[in-house]
Amino acid sequence: MPVEDALASILAAATPITETETVPLLQALGRVLAADQLSAVDVPPCDNSAMDGYAIRYSDLAAGGELAISQRIPAGHMGRPLLAGTAARIFTGAAVPDNADTVVMQENTESVGDGIKIIAAIKAGQNIRPKGQDIHCGSVVIAKGKRLQPQDIGLLASIGATRVEVFRPLKVAVLSTGDELVEPGTPLAEGQIYNSNRYTLSALLAAMGYEVIDGGIVADDFELTCQQLQALADKVDIIISSGGVSVGEEDHVKAAVESLGELGLWKLNIKPGKPLAFGSVNGTPFFGLPGNPSSVFVTFALLARPYLLRYQGQTEVAPVITKAKAGFDWGKAGTRQEYLRAKVQGDEVILYPNQSSGVLASASWANALVVLPPNTTVAAGDDVQLILLADLLG
Ligand code: AMP
Ligand code: MG
């Protein structure tokens, strides 16, 4: 199954959660808006000066451009209606006084006695930021389904919001499988390796703002796998496991999920990363990622993450695909779509020398994934598609 088709059916199966909570604005970073945010004010709330300079009546310029200064208006203070034939000294952000219709920037004036002379061509209405220019009262500032970025938090503050309604964060269980795994902190016995997938996945999920439940390490045993899946299903919104989804004798995840719920197992046309399992345990959604650490990273980023985002209520979930010039040759066309751990440097993209799915250092080194469609070769200088990892984090 092509990656794009798998993603489409995974997303089609995602039902956004409905439970919401209201949080203080500064705690809403990274959360997904549960309601359209309407503005009850105009931004800016009144016509104001875009410059330090002088507020005038354009029609007064006909008399030669020399004007007495009748008042001074700093930002945050209201002036009086402008007297005919005079200018108001005004500062950036200050409300333009009644009767004034134009602001002349101070560089276009010179002092003449107590007044000013305008020494440049002036256009009627210039240097005034009109009321409501950024946001109209009653308009939707940010729509439901947007994941809030720092600039969104600022935008919401600009309309006076103090609290926002967001979806409650997903609760995600991370389950590690394999007799060979031990947790960091324990010395390794012969044949053992440290559990790294739990940490990669937990960190990815934490960056997305989710509550992570450690499902522990389950041995390669059918009964134990069933027990742990069942226990976790009652506690969380979704279970994500790694390892044990191949078709070897020691791979029990597939059979366990089948016995407890439903399973779709895809021979995905993806490298690294096949196989991938997607289904449910007692009605709780389930992703079975491969065991190899780089495969975990890639399949999570490309398939599990978009599902989670949609489940969390987010509207836009697909990573942005961009391109760069290959700073490498790729001579052997593969039959699977490859996601190569890569680094964008300037206008060029280079590859980590070892693309084996077990090599997590490749993902650590990378700042991008080059997307290589099936049956493709690349010569240095060719354009290649890529996804920036910054786009996949958080
Ligand atoms: P599996 O799909 O269970 O056969 O695992 C494939 C490879 O990934 C094996 O070499 C495993 O030892 C390794 N692996 C599986 N789970 C983890 C994990 N949690 N951390 C590090 N490596 C793992
Ligand atoms: Mg295993």
Coordinates of C-alpha atoms and ligand atoms in Angstrom, one line a residue:
M1 CA 0.0 0.0 0.0
P2 CA 1.4 3.4 -0.9
V3 CA 2.1 5.7 2.0
E4 CA -0.4 8.4 0.8
D5 CA -3.2 5.8 0.6
A6 CA -2.4 4.5 4.1
L7 CA -2.4 8.0 5.5
A8 CA -5.7 8.8 3.8
S9 CA -7.4 5.8 5.4
I10 CA -5.8 6.4 8.8
L11 CA -7.1 10.0 8.8
A12 CA -10.5 8.8 7.6
A13 CA -10.7 6.7 10.8
A14 CA -9.8 9.6 13.1
T15 CA -12.7 11.0 15.2
P16 CA -11.7 14.3 16.9
I17 CA -12.2 14.3 20.7
T18 CA -15.0 16.5 21.9
E19 CA -14.1 17.2 25.5
T20 CA -12.8 20.8 26.1
E21 CA -11.4 22.9 28.8
T22 CA -10.9 26.6 29.3
V23 CA -7.3 27.6 30.1
P24 CA -5.6 30.9 30.8
L25 CA -4.1 32.4 27.5
L26 CA -0.5 31.8 28.5
Q27 CA -1.2 28.1 29.1
A28 CA -2.8 27.7 25.7
L29 CA 0.4 27.4 23.7
G30 CA 0.4 24.3 21.5
R31 CA -3.2 23.5 22.4
V32 CA -5.9 23.2 19.8
L33 CA -8.8 25.7 19.7
A34 CA -12.2 24.2 20.4
A35 CA -14.2 27.2 19.3
D36 CA -13.8 30.0 16.8
Q37 CA -12.3 33.1 18.4
L38 CA -14.4 36.2 17.6
S39 CA -13.2 39.7 18.3
A40 CA -15.4 42.0 20.4
V41 CA -13.1 44.9 19.5
D42 CA -11.6 46.7 16.5
V43 CA -7.8 46.4 16.3
P44 CA -6.6 49.1 16.3
P45 CA -9.5 50.6 18.2
C46 CA -9.3 54.0 16.5
D47 CA -7.4 55.7 13.7
N48 CA -3.9 56.2 14.8
S49 CA -0.6 57.5 13.7
A50 CA 1.9 55.2 11.9
M51 CA 4.7 57.7 12.4
D52 CA 6.2 60.2 14.7
G53 CA 5.3 63.5 13.0
Y54 CA 2.4 66.0 12.7
A55 CA -1.3 65.4 12.3
I56 CA -2.8 68.0 9.9
R57 CA -5.9 68.7 7.8
Y58 CA -4.8 68.1 4.2
S59 CA -6.9 71.0 2.9
D60 CA -4.8 73.4 5.1
L61 CA -1.7 72.7 2.9
A62 CA -3.2 74.9 0.1
A63 CA -2.1 77.9 2.2
G64 CA 1.6 77.2 1.7
G65 CA 2.5 74.5 4.2
E66 CA 3.4 76.5 7.3
L67 CA 1.4 75.5 10.3
A68 CA 1.5 76.5 14.0
I69 CA 1.6 73.6 16.5
S70 CA -1.6 73.6 18.6
Q71 CA -1.2 70.5 20.7
R72 CA 1.0 67.5 21.5
I73 CA -0.4 63.9 21.5
P74 CA 1.7 61.0 22.8
A75 CA 0.6 57.4 22.5
G76 CA -2.1 56.6 25.1
H77 CA -3.4 60.1 25.3
M78 CA -6.4 61.6 23.5
G79 CA -6.0 65.0 21.8
R80 CA -8.6 67.7 21.2
P81 CA -10.2 68.3 17.8
L82 CA -7.6 69.9 15.6
L83 CA -7.9 73.7 15.1
A84 CA -8.0 74.8 11.5
G85 CA -4.7 75.9 10.1
T86 CA -2.6 74.1 12.8
A87 CA -0.7 70.9 13.2
A88 CA -0.7 68.5 16.2
R89 CA 2.6 67.0 17.2
I90 CA 1.8 63.3 17.3
F91 CA 3.7 60.1 18.1
T92 CA 3.4 56.5 16.7
G93 CA 0.4 54.8 18.0
A94 CA -1.4 57.9 19.3
A95 CA -5.0 58.5 18.3
V96 CA -5.4 60.9 15.4
P97 CA -7.4 63.9 16.6
D98 CA -10.8 64.7 15.2
N99 CA -10.7 67.0 12.2
A100 CA -7.1 65.7 11.2
D101 CA -7.0 63.5 8.2
T102 CA -3.3 63.1 7.4
V103 CA 0.0 62.6 9.2
V104 CA 3.2 64.1 8.0
M105 CA 6.3 62.3 9.2
Q106 CA 8.7 64.5 11.1
E107 CA 11.5 63.9 8.5
N108 CA 9.3 65.8 6.0
T109 CA 9.1 68.9 8.1
E110 CA 11.4 71.6 9.4
S111 CA 10.9 74.0 12.3
V112 CA 9.8 77.5 11.6
G113 CA 9.5 79.6 14.7
D114 CA 7.1 77.8 17.0
G115 CA 5.6 75.9 14.1
I116 CA 6.6 73.7 11.2
K117 CA 7.0 73.9 7.4
I118 CA 6.2 70.9 5.3
I119 CA 9.0 70.3 2.8
A120 CA 7.9 67.2 0.9
A121 CA 5.0 66.2 -1.3
I122 CA 2.2 64.9 0.9
K123 CA -0.7 62.6 0.0
A124 CA -4.1 63.0 1.6
G125 CA -4.7 60.4 4.4
Q126 CA -1.1 59.2 4.6
N127 CA 0.5 57.6 7.7
I128 CA -2.8 56.8 9.3
R129 CA -3.6 53.3 10.4
P130 CA -7.4 53.1 10.2
K131 CA -9.6 51.7 13.0
G132 CA -10.1 48.0 12.5
Q133 CA -7.3 47.6 10.0
D134 CA -6.0 44.4 11.6
I135 CA -9.2 43.0 13.0
H136 CA -12.8 44.0 12.6
C137 CA -15.1 43.8 15.6
G138 CA -17.2 40.6 15.2
S139 CA -14.8 38.8 12.8
V140 CA -13.2 35.4 13.4
V141 CA -9.6 35.9 14.4
I142 CA -8.6 32.3 14.7
A143 CA -10.8 29.4 13.7
K144 CA -11.6 26.3 15.7
G145 CA -9.1 23.5 15.0
K146 CA -5.9 25.6 14.9
R147 CA -3.0 24.6 17.1
L148 CA -1.9 27.7 18.8
Q149 CA 1.5 29.1 18.0
P150 CA 3.2 31.8 20.0
Q151 CA 2.0 34.5 17.6
D152 CA -1.5 33.2 18.0
I153 CA -1.3 33.8 21.7
G154 CA -0.3 37.4 21.0
L155 CA -3.0 37.8 18.5
L156 CA -5.6 36.6 21.0
A157 CA -4.2 39.0 23.6
S158 CA -4.6 41.8 21.0
I159 CA -8.4 41.2 21.1
G160 CA -8.4 41.2 24.9
A161 CA -8.8 37.4 25.4
T162 CA -7.7 36.1 28.8
R163 CA -8.9 32.5 28.6
V164 CA -9.5 30.2 25.6
E165 CA -11.5 27.0 25.1
V166 CA -9.2 24.2 23.9
F167 CA -9.6 20.5 23.5
R168 CA -8.3 18.5 26.5
P169 CA -5.0 16.9 25.7
L170 CA -4.9 13.4 24.4
K171 CA -3.7 10.7 26.8
V172 CA -1.3 8.4 25.0
A173 CA 0.2 5.1 26.2
V174 CA 3.6 4.1 24.9
L175 CA 4.2 0.4 25.0
S176 CA 7.6 -1.2 24.3
T177 CA 7.9 -4.8 23.3
G178 CA 10.8 -7.2 23.3
D179 CA 12.7 -9.6 25.6
E180 CA 15.9 -7.9 24.8
L181 CA 14.9 -4.5 26.2
V182 CA 16.0 -2.9 29.5
E183 CA 15.5 0.6 30.8
P184 CA 18.4 3.0 30.9
G185 CA 19.8 2.9 34.5
T186 CA 20.1 -0.8 34.5
P187 CA 23.4 -2.5 33.5
L188 CA 23.1 -4.4 30.2
A189 CA 23.3 -8.2 30.4
E190 CA 24.5 -10.1 27.4
G191 CA 22.0 -9.9 24.5
Q192 CA 20.2 -6.9 25.9
I193 CA 19.8 -3.4 24.6
Y194 CA 18.4 -0.2 26.1
N195 CA 14.8 0.7 25.3
S196 CA 15.2 3.8 23.2
N197 CA 11.8 3.8 21.4
R198 CA 9.9 4.6 24.6
Y199 CA 12.0 7.8 25.0
T200 CA 11.8 8.8 21.3
L201 CA 8.0 8.4 21.3
S202 CA 7.5 9.9 24.8
A203 CA 9.5 13.0 23.8
L204 CA 7.7 13.4 20.5
L205 CA 4.3 13.1 22.2
A206 CA 5.4 15.5 25.0
A207 CA 6.4 18.0 22.3
M208 CA 2.9 17.8 20.9
G209 CA 1.5 18.6 24.3
Y210 CA 0.0 15.2 25.1
E211 CA -0.1 13.3 28.4
V212 CA 2.1 10.3 28.1
I213 CA 1.5 7.1 30.1
D214 CA 4.4 4.6 30.2
G215 CA 3.1 1.2 29.3
G216 CA 6.4 -0.4 30.2
I217 CA 8.2 -3.2 28.4
V218 CA 6.2 -6.3 27.6
A219 CA 8.0 -9.5 26.9
D220 CA 7.6 -11.4 23.7
D221 CA 4.7 -13.4 24.9
F222 CA 1.1 -13.5 23.6
E223 CA -0.6 -13.6 27.0
L224 CA 1.4 -10.9 28.6
T225 CA 1.0 -8.7 25.5
C226 CA -2.8 -9.2 25.6
Q227 CA -2.9 -8.4 29.4
Q228 CA -0.9 -5.2 29.0
L229 CA -2.9 -4.0 26.0
Q230 CA -6.1 -4.6 27.7
A231 CA -5.0 -2.8 30.9
L232 CA -3.8 0.3 28.9
A233 CA -6.9 0.4 26.7
D234 CA -9.1 1.3 29.7
K235 CA -6.8 4.2 30.7
V236 CA -5.9 6.1 27.6
D237 CA -7.2 7.6 24.3
I238 CA -4.7 5.7 22.2
I239 CA -2.0 3.1 22.5
I240 CA 1.2 3.3 20.5
S241 CA 3.6 0.3 20.6
S242 CA 6.9 -0.4 19.1
G243 CA 8.3 -3.7 17.9
G244 CA 6.7 -7.1 17.6
V245 CA 4.5 -6.4 14.5
S246 CA 6.5 -8.5 12.0
V247 CA 5.5 -12.0 11.1
G248 CA 8.3 -13.7 13.1
E249 CA 7.5 -16.3 15.8
E250 CA 8.5 -13.8 18.5
D251 CA 6.2 -11.1 17.2
H252 CA 2.9 -11.2 19.2
V253 CA 1.5 -7.8 18.9
K254 CA -0.5 -8.5 15.8
A255 CA -2.2 -11.6 17.2
A256 CA -2.8 -9.9 20.5
V257 CA -4.6 -7.0 18.9
E258 CA -6.6 -9.2 16.6
S259 CA -7.8 -11.2 19.6
L260 CA -8.8 -8.1 21.6
G261 CA -10.2 -5.9 18.8
E262 CA -9.6 -5.1 15.2
L263 CA -6.4 -4.9 13.2
G264 CA -5.4 -3.7 9.8
L265 CA -1.8 -4.6 9.2
W266 CA -0.2 -2.9 6.2
K267 CA 2.7 -4.0 4.2
L268 CA 3.4 -0.4 3.7
N269 CA 5.4 0.7 0.7
I270 CA 7.7 2.6 3.0
K271 CA 11.4 2.5 3.9
P272 CA 12.2 2.5 6.7
G273 CA 9.1 1.3 8.4
K274 CA 7.2 -1.6 7.1
P275 CA 5.3 -3.2 8.7
L276 CA 2.8 -1.0 10.5
A277 CA -0.3 -2.0 12.4
F278 CA -3.3 0.2 12.9
G279 CA -6.5 -0.9 14.7
S280 CA -8.2 -0.9 18.0
V281 CA -8.1 -2.7 21.4
N282 CA -11.5 -2.8 23.1
G283 CA -12.4 0.3 21.0
T284 CA -9.3 2.2 21.9
P285 CA -7.3 3.2 18.8
F286 CA -4.0 1.4 18.4
F287 CA -0.8 2.0 16.4
G288 CA 1.8 -0.7 16.2
L289 CA 5.0 0.8 15.0
P290 CA 8.0 -1.2 13.9
G291 CA 10.8 -1.9 16.3
N292 CA 13.8 -0.4 14.6
P293 CA 14.5 3.0 16.1
S294 CA 14.7 5.0 12.9
S295 CA 11.6 3.3 11.5
V296 CA 9.8 4.3 14.7
F297 CA 10.8 7.9 14.1
V298 CA 9.8 7.9 10.5
T299 CA 6.5 6.0 10.8
F300 CA 5.5 8.1 13.8
A301 CA 6.2 11.3 12.0
L302 CA 4.4 10.4 8.8
L303 CA 1.5 8.3 9.9
A304 CA 0.8 8.3 13.7
R305 CA 1.4 12.0 14.1
P306 CA -1.2 13.2 11.5
Y307 CA -3.7 10.7 13.1
L308 CA -3.0 12.1 16.6
L309 CA -3.3 15.7 15.4
R310 CA -6.7 15.0 13.8
Y311 CA -7.8 13.0 16.9
Q312 CA -6.8 16.1 19.0
G313 CA -9.1 18.2 16.9
Q314 CA -6.5 19.9 14.6
T315 CA -7.6 20.9 11.1
E316 CA -4.3 20.9 9.3
V317 CA -2.3 17.8 9.8
A318 CA -0.2 17.0 6.7
P319 CA 3.5 18.0 6.9
V320 CA 4.7 20.5 4.4
I321 CA 6.7 19.0 1.5
T322 CA 9.3 21.3 0.1
K323 CA 12.3 20.8 -2.1
A324 CA 16.1 21.4 -2.3
K325 CA 19.0 20.5 -4.5
A326 CA 20.5 17.1 -3.9
G327 CA 24.1 17.3 -2.6
F328 CA 24.3 13.5 -3.1
D329 CA 23.9 10.8 -5.7
W330 CA 21.4 8.0 -5.2
G331 CA 22.1 5.3 -7.8
K332 CA 20.0 2.3 -6.7
A333 CA 16.3 2.9 -7.3
G334 CA 14.2 1.1 -4.7
T335 CA 10.7 -0.3 -5.0
R336 CA 9.6 1.4 -1.8
Q337 CA 9.1 5.1 -1.0
E338 CA 12.1 6.0 1.0
Y339 CA 12.5 8.6 3.7
L340 CA 16.2 9.4 4.0
R341 CA 17.6 11.1 7.1
A342 CA 19.1 14.2 5.6
K343 CA 20.4 17.6 6.5
V344 CA 19.6 20.9 4.7
Q345 CA 22.6 23.1 4.5
G346 CA 22.2 26.3 2.6
D347 CA 20.3 25.4 -0.6
E348 CA 21.6 21.9 -0.7
V349 CA 20.5 18.7 1.1
I350 CA 22.9 16.0 2.1
L351 CA 22.4 12.4 3.5
Y352 CA 23.5 10.7 6.6
P353 CA 25.9 8.1 5.3
N354 CA 24.2 5.1 7.0
Q355 CA 20.5 4.9 6.2
S356 CA 19.9 1.6 8.0
S357 CA 16.6 1.6 9.9
G358 CA 18.4 0.5 13.1
V359 CA 20.6 3.6 13.2
L360 CA 19.0 6.2 15.3
A361 CA 22.0 8.5 15.1
S362 CA 20.8 9.2 11.5
A363 CA 17.6 10.8 12.9
S364 CA 19.5 12.6 15.6
W365 CA 21.8 14.1 13.0
A366 CA 19.1 15.0 10.5
N367 CA 17.1 18.2 10.2
A368 CA 15.0 16.8 7.3
L369 CA 13.7 13.7 5.6
V370 CA 14.3 13.4 1.8
V371 CA 11.2 11.8 0.2
L372 CA 12.3 9.5 -2.5
P373 CA 9.4 8.0 -4.5
P374 CA 9.7 4.3 -5.7
N375 CA 11.9 3.6 -8.7
T376 CA 13.8 6.9 -8.4
T377 CA 17.5 7.6 -8.8
V378 CA 19.0 11.0 -8.0
A379 CA 22.1 12.8 -9.3
A380 CA 23.7 15.6 -7.5
G381 CA 22.1 18.9 -8.4
D382 CA 18.6 17.3 -9.0
D383 CA 15.7 18.8 -7.1
V384 CA 14.4 16.4 -4.4
Q385 CA 11.4 16.6 -2.2
L386 CA 11.8 16.9 1.6
I387 CA 10.1 17.5 4.8
L388 CA 11.8 19.7 7.4
L389 CA 11.9 18.0 10.8
A390 CA 11.0 21.3 12.5
D391 CA 7.7 20.9 10.8
L392 CA 7.2 17.5 12.5
L393 CA 8.1 18.4 16.0
G394 CA 5.6 20.0 18.4
Ligands
AMP1 P1 11.0 -6.2 16.2 O1 10.1 -5.6 15.2 O2 10.4 -6.4 17.5 O3 11.6 -7.5 15.6 O4 12.2 -5.2 16.4 C1 13.1 -4.8 15.3 C2 14.4 -4.3 15.9 O5 14.2 -3.1 16.7 C3 15.1 -5.3 16.8 O6 16.5 -5.2 16.5 C4 14.8 -4.8 18.2 O7 15.8 -5.1 19.1 C5 14.7 -3.3 18.0 N1 13.9 -2.7 19.0 C6 12.6 -3.1 19.2 N2 12.1 -2.3 20.2 C7 13.0 -1.4 20.6 C8 13.1 -0.4 21.5 N3 12.1 -0.1 22.3 N4 14.3 0.3 21.7 C9 15.3 0.0 20.9 N5 15.3 -0.9 19.9 C10 14.2 -1.7 19.8
MG2 MG 10.8 -7.6 19.0

